[in-house]
Coordinates of C-alpha atoms in Angstrom, one line a residue:
M1 CA 139.0 25.5 -88.4
S2 CA 138.9 29.0 -89.7
T3 CA 137.9 29.5 -93.4
Y4 CA 139.1 32.4 -95.5
R5 CA 136.5 35.0 -96.5
A6 CA 137.3 38.0 -98.6
P7 CA 136.5 41.1 -96.5
M8 CA 134.1 42.3 -99.2
Q9 CA 132.6 45.3 -97.4
E10 CA 136.0 46.6 -96.3
I11 CA 137.4 46.0 -100.2
Q12 CA 134.2 47.8 -101.6
F13 CA 134.8 50.7 -99.3
V14 CA 138.6 50.9 -100.2
L15 CA 137.9 50.4 -104.0
N16 CA 135.1 53.1 -104.2
E17 CA 135.7 55.6 -101.5
L18 CA 139.6 55.7 -101.4
A19 CA 140.7 54.4 -104.7
G20 CA 137.9 56.1 -106.8
L21 CA 136.6 53.1 -108.9
E22 CA 134.2 55.2 -110.2
Q23 CA 136.6 57.6 -111.7
I24 CA 138.8 54.8 -113.1
S25 CA 135.9 53.4 -114.9
K26 CA 135.5 56.5 -116.9
L27 CA 139.3 56.3 -118.2
P28 CA 139.7 55.4 -122.0
G29 CA 139.4 51.5 -122.2
Y30 CA 138.2 50.9 -118.9
E31 CA 134.6 51.7 -119.4
D32 CA 133.4 48.2 -118.8
A33 CA 134.5 48.2 -115.2
T34 CA 131.3 49.7 -113.7
P35 CA 130.5 49.1 -110.2
D36 CA 127.9 46.3 -110.8
T37 CA 130.5 44.5 -113.2
V38 CA 133.4 44.9 -110.6
T39 CA 131.0 43.8 -107.9
A40 CA 130.1 40.5 -109.7
I41 CA 134.0 39.9 -110.4
L42 CA 134.7 40.3 -106.7
E43 CA 131.9 38.1 -105.6
E44 CA 133.1 35.2 -108.1
A45 CA 136.6 35.5 -107.3
S46 CA 135.7 35.4 -103.3
K47 CA 133.8 32.3 -104.3
F48 CA 137.0 30.9 -106.0
A49 CA 139.4 31.8 -103.1
S50 CA 137.2 30.4 -100.3
E51 CA 135.8 27.3 -102.1
V52 CA 138.9 26.2 -104.1
L53 CA 142.1 27.8 -103.1
D54 CA 141.6 28.0 -99.3
P55 CA 141.0 24.3 -98.8
L56 CA 144.1 23.6 -100.5
N57 CA 146.4 25.9 -98.6
A58 CA 147.1 23.5 -95.7
V59 CA 147.4 20.5 -98.0
G60 CA 150.0 22.4 -100.2
D61 CA 151.9 23.2 -96.8
R62 CA 152.0 19.8 -95.8
E63 CA 152.6 18.0 -99.0
G64 CA 154.7 20.7 -100.8
A65 CA 156.1 20.2 -104.3
T66 CA 158.6 17.3 -104.9
W67 CA 161.4 16.9 -107.7
Q68 CA 161.1 13.6 -109.7
D69 CA 163.7 11.9 -111.7
G70 CA 163.9 13.4 -115.4
G71 CA 163.7 17.0 -113.8
K72 CA 159.9 16.9 -113.5
V73 CA 158.0 18.3 -110.5
K74 CA 154.9 17.1 -108.9
T75 CA 152.7 19.7 -107.2
A76 CA 150.6 19.2 -104.0
T77 CA 147.1 17.2 -104.3
G78 CA 144.5 19.5 -106.2
F79 CA 146.8 22.1 -107.2
K80 CA 146.9 21.1 -110.7
D81 CA 143.2 21.0 -111.0
A82 CA 142.9 24.2 -109.2
Y83 CA 145.1 25.8 -111.8
R84 CA 143.0 24.5 -114.7
R85 CA 139.9 25.8 -113.3
F86 CA 141.8 29.1 -112.6
A87 CA 142.7 29.6 -116.3
E88 CA 139.5 28.2 -117.6
N89 CA 137.7 30.9 -115.6
G90 CA 139.6 33.7 -117.3
W91 CA 141.5 34.9 -113.9
N92 CA 145.0 34.9 -115.6
G93 CA 144.0 37.7 -118.2
L94 CA 142.0 40.1 -116.0
T95 CA 144.1 43.0 -116.8
K96 CA 145.8 42.0 -120.2
N97 CA 145.2 43.3 -123.6
P98 CA 141.9 42.1 -125.2
E99 CA 143.9 41.9 -128.5
H100 CA 146.0 39.0 -126.9
G101 CA 142.9 37.4 -125.2
G102 CA 142.6 39.6 -122.0
Q103 CA 139.9 41.3 -120.5
G104 CA 141.3 44.8 -120.4
L105 CA 140.1 45.5 -116.9
P106 CA 142.0 48.2 -114.6
Q107 CA 145.0 47.1 -112.4
L108 CA 142.8 48.5 -109.5
V109 CA 140.2 45.8 -109.9
A110 CA 143.1 43.1 -110.2
T111 CA 144.6 44.5 -107.1
A112 CA 141.6 43.6 -105.2
V113 CA 141.4 40.1 -106.8
E114 CA 145.0 39.3 -106.2
E115 CA 144.4 40.2 -102.5
M116 CA 141.9 37.2 -102.4
W117 CA 144.2 34.8 -104.2
H118 CA 147.1 35.5 -101.8
G119 CA 145.0 35.6 -98.7
A120 CA 143.5 32.3 -99.6
N121 CA 146.6 30.4 -101.0
M122 CA 149.8 32.5 -101.6
A123 CA 151.9 29.5 -102.9
F124 CA 149.2 28.8 -105.5
A125 CA 148.9 32.5 -106.5
L126 CA 152.8 33.0 -107.0
C127 CA 152.5 30.9 -110.4
P128 CA 150.1 33.5 -112.1
L129 CA 151.8 36.3 -110.4
L130 CA 155.1 35.6 -112.4
T131 CA 153.1 35.0 -115.5
Q132 CA 151.7 38.4 -115.4
G133 CA 155.0 40.0 -115.3
A134 CA 156.5 37.8 -118.3
I135 CA 153.1 38.9 -120.2
E136 CA 153.9 42.6 -119.4
A137 CA 157.6 42.4 -120.6
L138 CA 156.4 40.7 -123.8
E139 CA 153.7 43.1 -124.7
L140 CA 155.9 46.2 -124.0
C141 CA 159.4 44.8 -125.6
G142 CA 158.7 41.7 -127.5
S143 CA 158.7 41.5 -131.4
D144 CA 155.5 41.0 -133.2
A145 CA 156.8 37.3 -133.7
L146 CA 157.1 36.7 -130.3
K147 CA 154.0 38.2 -129.5
A148 CA 152.3 36.2 -131.9
T149 CA 153.6 32.8 -130.8
Y150 CA 153.5 33.1 -127.0
L151 CA 151.2 36.0 -125.6
L152 CA 147.8 34.4 -126.5
K153 CA 148.9 30.9 -124.7
M154 CA 150.2 32.9 -121.8
V155 CA 147.1 35.4 -121.1
E156 CA 144.7 32.1 -121.3
G157 CA 147.0 30.6 -118.9
V158 CA 147.5 27.7 -121.0
W159 CA 151.4 28.3 -120.6
T160 CA 153.0 30.0 -117.6
G161 CA 155.8 32.3 -117.4
T162 CA 158.8 33.0 -115.0
M163 CA 161.6 35.5 -114.7
N164 CA 165.3 34.3 -114.4
L165 CA 167.7 36.5 -112.7
T166 CA 169.5 35.0 -109.7
E167 CA 172.6 32.8 -110.0
S168 CA 174.4 31.5 -107.2
Q169 CA 177.2 34.0 -107.5
A170 CA 174.8 36.8 -108.5
G171 CA 172.0 37.5 -106.1
S172 CA 171.0 41.1 -106.1
D173 CA 174.2 41.9 -108.0
L174 CA 173.0 41.4 -111.5
A175 CA 176.3 42.9 -112.7
A176 CA 177.7 39.3 -111.9
V177 CA 175.4 37.4 -114.1
R178 CA 177.4 34.9 -116.2
T179 CA 174.9 32.9 -118.0
R180 CA 176.1 33.0 -121.6
A181 CA 173.9 33.8 -124.9
V182 CA 176.0 32.5 -127.8
P183 CA 174.8 33.4 -131.4
S184 CA 173.8 30.4 -133.4
S185 CA 173.2 30.2 -136.9
D186 CA 172.4 26.6 -137.1
V187 CA 169.0 27.2 -135.6
P188 CA 166.4 28.9 -137.9
G189 CA 164.8 31.8 -136.3
A190 CA 166.6 31.3 -133.0
P191 CA 169.9 33.0 -133.4
Y192 CA 171.0 32.4 -129.8
K193 CA 171.9 29.4 -127.5
L194 CA 172.1 29.8 -123.6
Y195 CA 174.5 28.2 -121.2
G196 CA 174.3 28.4 -117.6
Q197 CA 172.5 28.1 -114.3
K198 CA 169.5 30.1 -112.5
I199 CA 168.6 29.6 -108.8
F200 CA 165.2 30.5 -107.0
I201 CA 163.1 30.2 -110.0
T202 CA 159.7 30.5 -108.7
Y203 CA 157.6 27.8 -110.7
G204 CA 160.7 27.2 -112.8
E205 CA 159.0 23.6 -113.1
Q206 CA 155.5 22.4 -112.5
D207 CA 152.9 20.2 -113.8
Y208 CA 150.0 22.6 -114.5
T209 CA 151.0 23.1 -118.1
D210 CA 152.7 21.5 -121.1
N211 CA 155.0 24.7 -121.5
I212 CA 156.7 27.2 -119.4
I213 CA 158.2 30.4 -120.9
H214 CA 161.2 31.6 -119.3
L215 CA 162.5 35.2 -119.4
V216 CA 166.4 34.9 -118.9
L217 CA 168.9 37.7 -118.4
A218 CA 172.3 36.6 -120.0
R219 CA 175.4 37.9 -121.8
T220 CA 176.1 37.8 -125.5
P221 CA 179.9 37.4 -126.3
T222 CA 180.5 41.2 -127.2
A223 CA 178.7 42.3 -124.2
P224 CA 180.2 45.1 -122.0
E225 CA 181.0 44.3 -118.5
G226 CA 178.4 45.2 -115.7
V227 CA 174.7 45.6 -115.9
K228 CA 175.2 47.4 -119.1
G229 CA 175.9 43.9 -120.8
I230 CA 172.8 42.1 -119.9
S231 CA 170.2 41.2 -122.4
L232 CA 166.9 39.6 -122.2
F233 CA 165.9 36.1 -123.8
L234 CA 162.7 34.3 -124.1
V235 CA 163.6 30.3 -123.6
P236 CA 160.6 28.0 -123.8
K237 CA 160.7 24.7 -121.9
V238 CA 159.4 23.3 -125.0
L239 CA 159.9 24.6 -128.5
V240 CA 157.0 25.7 -130.5
N241 CA 156.7 24.8 -134.1
D242 CA 155.7 27.3 -136.9
D243 CA 152.1 26.3 -136.9
G244 CA 151.6 26.9 -133.0
S245 CA 151.9 23.3 -131.8
L246 CA 154.5 21.9 -129.5
G247 CA 157.6 20.7 -130.9
E248 CA 161.0 19.4 -129.2
R249 CA 162.0 19.6 -125.8
N250 CA 164.4 22.6 -125.4
D251 CA 167.6 22.3 -123.4
V252 CA 166.4 23.8 -120.1
Y253 CA 165.8 21.2 -117.0
C254 CA 165.0 21.6 -113.6
V255 CA 167.7 19.8 -111.4
S256 CA 166.4 20.3 -108.1
I257 CA 164.0 22.2 -106.1
E258 CA 164.6 24.1 -102.6
H259 CA 163.6 23.1 -99.3
K260 CA 162.2 26.1 -97.7
L261 CA 160.7 27.6 -94.6
G262 CA 157.3 28.3 -96.2
I263 CA 155.5 28.4 -99.5
H264 CA 156.1 24.6 -99.7
A265 CA 153.4 24.1 -102.6
S266 CA 155.4 26.7 -104.7
P267 CA 158.3 24.9 -106.5
T268 CA 161.4 26.9 -106.3
A269 CA 163.7 25.5 -109.2
V270 CA 167.3 25.5 -110.0
L271 CA 167.5 25.4 -113.8
A272 CA 170.3 24.3 -115.8
Y273 CA 170.4 25.8 -119.3
G274 CA 172.6 24.2 -122.3
D275 CA 173.9 21.2 -120.5
H276 CA 173.0 18.8 -123.6
G277 CA 174.1 21.4 -126.5
G278 CA 172.6 24.7 -125.7
A279 CA 169.0 25.9 -124.8
I280 CA 167.4 27.8 -127.8
G281 CA 166.6 31.4 -126.7
Y282 CA 165.0 34.4 -128.6
L283 CA 166.3 37.9 -127.9
V284 CA 163.6 40.2 -126.4
G285 CA 163.9 43.7 -127.7
E286 CA 167.5 45.0 -128.2
E287 CA 170.6 43.6 -127.0
N288 CA 172.1 44.9 -123.9
R289 CA 168.9 46.4 -122.5
G290 CA 167.6 43.3 -120.7
L291 CA 168.1 44.8 -117.3
E292 CA 165.5 47.8 -118.4
Y293 CA 163.3 45.2 -119.7
M294 CA 163.5 42.9 -116.7
F295 CA 162.4 45.9 -114.6
I296 CA 159.0 45.9 -116.4
M297 CA 158.5 42.6 -114.8
M298 CA 160.1 43.5 -111.5
N299 CA 158.1 46.5 -110.9
L300 CA 154.7 44.7 -111.4
A301 CA 156.2 41.8 -109.3
R302 CA 157.2 44.1 -106.5
F303 CA 153.6 45.6 -106.4
S304 CA 152.1 42.1 -106.5
V305 CA 154.4 40.9 -103.6
G306 CA 152.9 44.2 -101.6
I307 CA 149.6 42.7 -102.3
E308 CA 150.8 39.3 -101.0
G309 CA 151.6 41.1 -97.7
V310 CA 147.9 42.4 -97.6
G311 CA 146.3 39.1 -98.3
I312 CA 148.2 36.9 -95.7
A313 CA 147.8 39.7 -93.2
E314 CA 144.2 39.7 -93.8
R315 CA 144.3 35.9 -93.4
S316 CA 146.3 35.8 -90.2
Y317 CA 144.0 38.3 -88.9
Q318 CA 140.8 36.4 -89.6
R319 CA 142.3 33.3 -88.0
A320 CA 143.4 35.0 -85.0
R321 CA 140.0 36.9 -84.6
D322 CA 138.0 33.6 -85.2
Y323 CA 140.2 32.0 -82.4
A324 CA 139.7 34.6 -80.0
R325 CA 135.9 34.8 -80.4
D326 CA 136.0 31.0 -79.4
R327 CA 138.7 30.5 -77.0
V328 CA 137.4 30.6 -73.5
Q329 CA 140.2 31.4 -71.0
G330 CA 140.3 32.9 -67.6
R331 CA 138.4 35.8 -66.4
A332 CA 139.0 39.0 -68.2
P333 CA 140.1 42.0 -66.2
G334 CA 137.4 44.6 -65.3
L335 CA 134.5 42.5 -66.3
D336 CA 131.6 41.0 -64.0
K337 CA 133.4 39.1 -61.5
T338 CA 130.4 36.8 -61.3
V339 CA 131.4 35.5 -64.8
P340 CA 134.2 33.1 -63.9
T341 CA 135.6 32.9 -67.8
A342 CA 135.4 34.6 -70.9
T343 CA 136.6 34.3 -74.3
I344 CA 140.1 35.6 -74.8
L345 CA 138.6 38.5 -77.0
Q346 CA 137.5 40.1 -73.7
H347 CA 141.0 40.4 -72.6
P348 CA 142.3 44.0 -73.0
D349 CA 145.7 42.7 -74.5
V350 CA 144.4 40.3 -76.8
R351 CA 141.9 43.2 -78.1
R352 CA 145.1 45.5 -78.5
M353 CA 146.8 42.8 -80.8
L354 CA 143.7 42.1 -82.9
L355 CA 143.2 45.8 -83.2
T356 CA 146.9 46.3 -84.3
M357 CA 146.5 43.7 -86.8
K358 CA 143.1 44.9 -88.2
A359 CA 144.4 48.6 -88.3
Q360 CA 147.7 47.7 -89.9
T361 CA 146.0 45.5 -92.5
E362 CA 143.4 48.3 -93.4
A363 CA 146.4 50.8 -93.8
I364 CA 148.2 48.6 -96.2
R365 CA 145.4 47.7 -98.2
A366 CA 144.3 51.1 -98.4
L367 CA 147.9 52.4 -99.6
A368 CA 148.1 49.6 -102.2
Y369 CA 144.6 50.0 -103.7
V370 CA 145.3 53.7 -104.0
T371 CA 148.5 52.9 -105.8
G372 CA 146.7 50.5 -108.0
A373 CA 144.5 53.3 -109.2
A374 CA 147.4 55.6 -109.7
I375 CA 148.8 53.0 -112.0
D376 CA 145.5 53.0 -114.0
N377 CA 145.5 56.8 -114.0
A378 CA 149.2 57.0 -115.2
H379 CA 148.2 54.7 -118.1
R380 CA 145.0 56.0 -119.2
H381 CA 144.2 59.5 -118.0
P382 CA 143.4 61.8 -121.0
D383 CA 145.5 64.6 -119.7
A384 CA 149.4 64.4 -120.0
E385 CA 150.2 66.4 -117.0
A386 CA 147.8 64.1 -114.9
R387 CA 149.5 61.2 -116.2
K388 CA 152.7 62.4 -115.3
R389 CA 151.6 63.3 -111.9
H390 CA 150.3 59.8 -111.3
Q391 CA 153.3 58.2 -112.7
A392 CA 155.4 60.0 -110.1
F393 CA 153.1 59.0 -107.1
V394 CA 153.3 55.4 -108.4
E395 CA 157.3 55.5 -108.5
L396 CA 157.3 57.0 -105.1
M397 CA 154.8 54.3 -103.7
I398 CA 156.2 51.1 -105.4
P399 CA 159.0 50.5 -103.2
I400 CA 156.7 51.6 -100.0
V401 CA 153.9 49.2 -101.2
K402 CA 156.2 46.3 -101.5
G403 CA 158.7 47.0 -98.7
W404 CA 156.2 48.3 -95.7
S405 CA 153.5 46.2 -96.7
T406 CA 155.5 43.0 -96.3
E407 CA 157.2 44.3 -93.4
T408 CA 153.9 44.9 -91.8
A409 CA 152.7 41.5 -92.7
Q410 CA 155.6 40.1 -90.5
E411 CA 154.3 41.8 -87.6
V412 CA 150.5 40.8 -88.2
T413 CA 151.6 37.5 -88.6
Y414 CA 153.7 37.2 -85.6
L415 CA 150.6 38.7 -83.7
G416 CA 148.4 36.0 -85.3
V417 CA 150.6 33.3 -83.5
Q418 CA 150.8 35.2 -80.0
V419 CA 146.9 35.6 -80.1
H420 CA 146.6 31.8 -80.6
G421 CA 149.1 31.4 -77.5
G422 CA 150.8 28.1 -77.1
M423 CA 148.3 26.7 -79.8
G424 CA 149.7 29.3 -82.3
F425 CA 153.0 27.1 -82.1
I426 CA 151.1 23.9 -83.1
E427 CA 151.1 23.5 -86.8
E428 CA 147.4 22.2 -86.9
T429 CA 145.9 25.7 -86.1
G430 CA 147.1 27.2 -89.2
A431 CA 148.5 30.4 -87.5
A432 CA 152.1 29.2 -87.9
Q433 CA 151.8 28.5 -91.7
H434 CA 151.0 32.2 -92.3
Y435 CA 153.8 33.2 -90.1
R436 CA 156.2 31.2 -92.2
D437 CA 154.8 31.7 -95.6
A438 CA 155.0 35.6 -95.0
R439 CA 158.7 35.6 -94.4
I440 CA 159.7 35.2 -97.9
T441 CA 157.6 38.4 -99.1
T442 CA 160.4 40.8 -97.4
I443 CA 163.1 39.1 -99.3
Y444 CA 162.4 38.1 -103.0
E445 CA 161.9 40.7 -105.8
G446 CA 164.3 42.9 -103.8
T447 CA 164.9 43.0 -100.0
T448 CA 163.5 45.7 -98.0
A449 CA 166.8 47.4 -97.9
I450 CA 166.8 47.5 -101.8
Q451 CA 163.4 48.8 -102.0
A452 CA 164.7 51.4 -99.2
N453 CA 167.7 52.4 -101.3
D454 CA 165.4 53.0 -104.2
L455 CA 163.3 55.1 -102.3
I456 CA 166.1 57.4 -100.8
G457 CA 167.7 57.5 -104.2
R458 CA 165.7 57.6 -107.2
K459 CA 162.6 58.3 -105.6
T460 CA 163.6 60.9 -103.2
A461 CA 166.9 62.6 -103.7
R462 CA 166.8 62.4 -107.5
D463 CA 164.3 65.2 -107.7
G464 CA 165.4 67.1 -104.7
G465 CA 162.3 65.6 -102.7
A466 CA 159.8 67.5 -104.9
V467 CA 157.5 64.6 -105.3
A468 CA 157.9 63.5 -101.7
R469 CA 157.1 66.8 -100.2
S470 CA 154.0 67.2 -102.5
V471 CA 152.5 64.1 -101.1
I472 CA 153.4 65.5 -97.5
R473 CA 151.6 68.5 -98.2
E474 CA 148.6 66.7 -99.1
I475 CA 148.8 64.7 -95.9
A476 CA 149.4 67.9 -93.8
A477 CA 146.3 69.4 -95.5
L478 CA 144.1 66.7 -94.5
A479 CA 145.5 66.5 -90.9
T480 CA 144.7 70.4 -90.7
V481 CA 141.0 69.9 -91.7
M482 CA 140.5 66.9 -89.2
S483 CA 142.4 68.7 -86.4
S484 CA 139.6 71.4 -86.7
D485 CA 136.7 69.1 -86.5
A486 CA 133.9 70.8 -84.9
N487 CA 132.2 67.7 -83.5
G488 CA 135.6 66.5 -82.2
A489 CA 135.3 62.6 -83.5
L490 CA 138.1 63.2 -86.1
A491 CA 140.4 65.7 -84.2
P492 CA 142.7 63.0 -82.1
I493 CA 143.3 61.6 -85.5
G494 CA 144.2 64.8 -87.4
N495 CA 146.5 66.0 -84.4
E496 CA 148.4 62.7 -84.6
L497 CA 148.5 62.9 -88.5
Q498 CA 149.8 66.2 -88.2
S499 CA 152.7 65.5 -86.0
A500 CA 153.6 62.4 -88.1
A501 CA 153.7 64.5 -91.4
A502 CA 156.0 66.8 -89.7
A503 CA 158.3 64.0 -88.5
L504 CA 158.2 62.7 -92.2
A505 CA 159.0 66.1 -93.6
S506 CA 162.0 66.4 -91.4
A507 CA 163.4 63.1 -92.7
V508 CA 163.0 64.2 -96.3
D509 CA 164.8 67.3 -95.5
W510 CA 167.6 65.1 -94.1
V511 CA 167.7 62.5 -97.0
V512 CA 167.8 64.9 -99.9
P513 CA 171.3 66.5 -99.1
A514 CA 172.7 63.2 -97.1
Y515 CA 172.2 61.1 -100.0
G516 CA 174.9 63.5 -101.7
N517 CA 177.0 64.5 -99.1
A518 CA 176.9 61.4 -96.7
S519 CA 175.9 58.5 -98.7
R520 CA 176.6 55.7 -96.3
A521 CA 174.8 57.4 -93.5
A522 CA 171.9 58.0 -96.0
H523 CA 171.9 54.3 -96.8
A524 CA 172.2 53.1 -93.1
A525 CA 169.0 55.2 -92.7
S526 CA 167.2 54.0 -95.6
V527 CA 165.0 51.2 -94.0
P528 CA 163.8 53.4 -91.0
Y529 CA 162.9 55.8 -93.9
L530 CA 160.9 53.5 -95.7
R531 CA 159.2 52.3 -92.6
L532 CA 158.5 56.0 -91.6
W533 CA 157.0 56.5 -95.0
G534 CA 154.6 53.4 -94.8
L535 CA 153.5 54.4 -91.2
V536 CA 152.5 57.8 -92.2
A537 CA 151.3 57.2 -95.7
G538 CA 149.1 54.4 -94.1
G539 CA 147.6 56.6 -91.3
W540 CA 146.8 59.1 -94.2
Q541 CA 144.7 56.5 -95.9
L542 CA 143.1 55.6 -92.6
A543 CA 142.4 59.1 -91.9
R544 CA 140.7 59.8 -95.3
G545 CA 138.5 56.8 -94.6
A546 CA 137.7 58.0 -91.3
Q547 CA 136.4 61.4 -92.7
I548 CA 134.5 59.7 -95.0
A549 CA 132.9 57.3 -92.6
A550 CA 132.1 60.4 -90.5
R551 CA 130.4 62.0 -93.4
M552 CA 128.2 58.9 -94.0
L553 CA 127.3 58.7 -90.5
A554 CA 126.2 62.5 -90.4
E555 CA 124.2 61.8 -93.6
N556 CA 122.7 58.7 -92.1
K557 CA 124.0 56.6 -95.0
G558 CA 124.9 53.0 -95.2
D559 CA 126.0 50.6 -92.3
A560 CA 126.6 52.8 -89.3
N561 CA 128.4 50.0 -87.3
F562 CA 130.9 49.7 -90.1
Y563 CA 131.6 53.3 -90.4
R564 CA 131.9 53.6 -86.5
G565 CA 134.6 51.0 -86.8
K566 CA 136.3 52.7 -89.5
I567 CA 136.8 55.7 -87.2
A568 CA 137.7 53.6 -84.3
S569 CA 140.6 51.7 -86.0
S570 CA 141.8 55.0 -87.7
R571 CA 141.9 56.5 -84.1
F572 CA 143.8 53.4 -82.6
Y573 CA 146.3 53.6 -85.5
A574 CA 146.8 57.3 -85.0
E575 CA 147.1 57.1 -81.3
C576 CA 148.9 53.8 -80.8
L577 CA 151.0 53.6 -84.0
L578 CA 151.6 56.9 -85.6
P579 CA 153.5 58.3 -82.5
Q580 CA 156.2 55.9 -83.8
A581 CA 157.0 58.4 -86.6
A582 CA 158.8 60.8 -84.2
A583 CA 161.2 58.2 -83.1
L584 CA 161.6 57.0 -86.8
A585 CA 162.5 60.4 -87.8
R586 CA 165.0 60.8 -84.9
A587 CA 166.5 57.5 -85.9
I588 CA 167.0 58.7 -89.4
T589 CA 168.3 62.3 -88.8
V590 CA 170.3 61.6 -85.6
G591 CA 171.0 57.9 -85.4
S592 CA 172.3 57.0 -88.7
E593 CA 176.1 57.9 -88.1
S594 CA 176.2 55.3 -85.1
V595 CA 175.3 52.5 -87.5
L596 CA 178.8 53.2 -89.2
E597 CA 180.9 53.6 -85.9
L598 CA 181.9 49.8 -85.3
T599 CA 185.0 48.5 -87.2
D600 CA 184.7 45.2 -89.0
E601 CA 186.7 43.6 -86.1
Q602 CA 184.2 44.7 -83.6
F603 CA 181.1 43.0 -85.1

């Protein structure tokens, strides 16, 4: 069976050459993130992923998490011990403030490490993913008292965190949230009691830790209608005494867990608040600003879900590649006819599928890591204008990293099954699990359409397309340089990238006025617009990589075989995938109205 191995050479190339780790390590507070230190961290993370998490992935898929009487959840064999080792090794606090027990490392480093967790065992990695967001929200919005009580334990991983948004009648429409938070003077230091039910709560109950810290959206009695009346509350599973010890069980219980298509080892809970007198909760920040605070968690979670797409695409590619290297089947067209059989890797269409998987995975990885570096620059760059510029890039890229990376993971895991042929449909090969597990990534933390609506509105139209066009100019400038490559190796990549950048520019020119003048048409085109952005931005990063690889080859530095592979995969992406940009642009600028032509009765 295939075993997950972190693609260390590729990760190091993207970290150092595309994302600029050396420059990130010079930012204030990140001086300890030297290349040697980061390499050591990545090597240890790779070992943990391969030796601890990967062997549990199939176990978790088969066993799943199980609900038990009393609202308890039993996780799959080995997961509780793996989490203990995860927390003890300090992985939970990688990027967190050292004042709260964290290691204070850059987001860029955490991005690479997260990819390994998701590649090895996505269902496991969902637990710390949610905790990271809860920590972030508390660090930025919580009172000193809440920070003192909860942050250290959460950063250490002794306690986990969740985010509670969804209700049965309020999925993406958070204005419909009905959970109530009632002032309660009979509880010292906790002026609210919560009543209601939340669904789809990832790791809302588990047996890893003694306490779970739920961040819950709810309404106070005087709250205005709609999203302006939502507040954020911290509701611990177990109340915490003044001395930091655990006290009484709070009135929040898991009443069931969902039976899902994939990520079986991750318990998705239905939580009931207040069925036995009220769940004690603590207001986070100011009343009626809960949605604003929750989006702090949401944005970090959306970025991390994009990394999920990278990790599971890489895992699916590895499994398919390993199978293709071993599976002997038929005579490959065009090869020596005296050889009666060949591995399927020798068959041209299998090579096409594998190269599609490889190039797309490299593209989503590169874009995600570059965005991770921009997050670090937006937070720590000493120049205010530079921080502003990087933040604008991050805001543009977050919906693309989330939406396009996860949509791409659907394609990659689909091809992973296809490479296996009939064996891909058989669970024992493992290919089907990746296909099933990946399916949720385009849905939770905001569907692809929600990301796309954000992209056309707040991220494109709001500033008249200024940030979008500035990025396109950068893409086009690189394409121009590569098109004029004297040796000719980079010219095909540059030519295709130039055409793709022009297609993207035409789409931006259409979206900006359409968002105000033909809103429904703009929204009908939003997902193709997001796909176009991802396709071109991914090609941009691969082209950058090819340019660097060509320079390394010319200077006779490093691993020549690796660099030639970088150029080859970039050329494949440019010539076989980037031409889709013109079709997407036409679907956006010409085809959006046709989406709206049918009447309700004609569906």
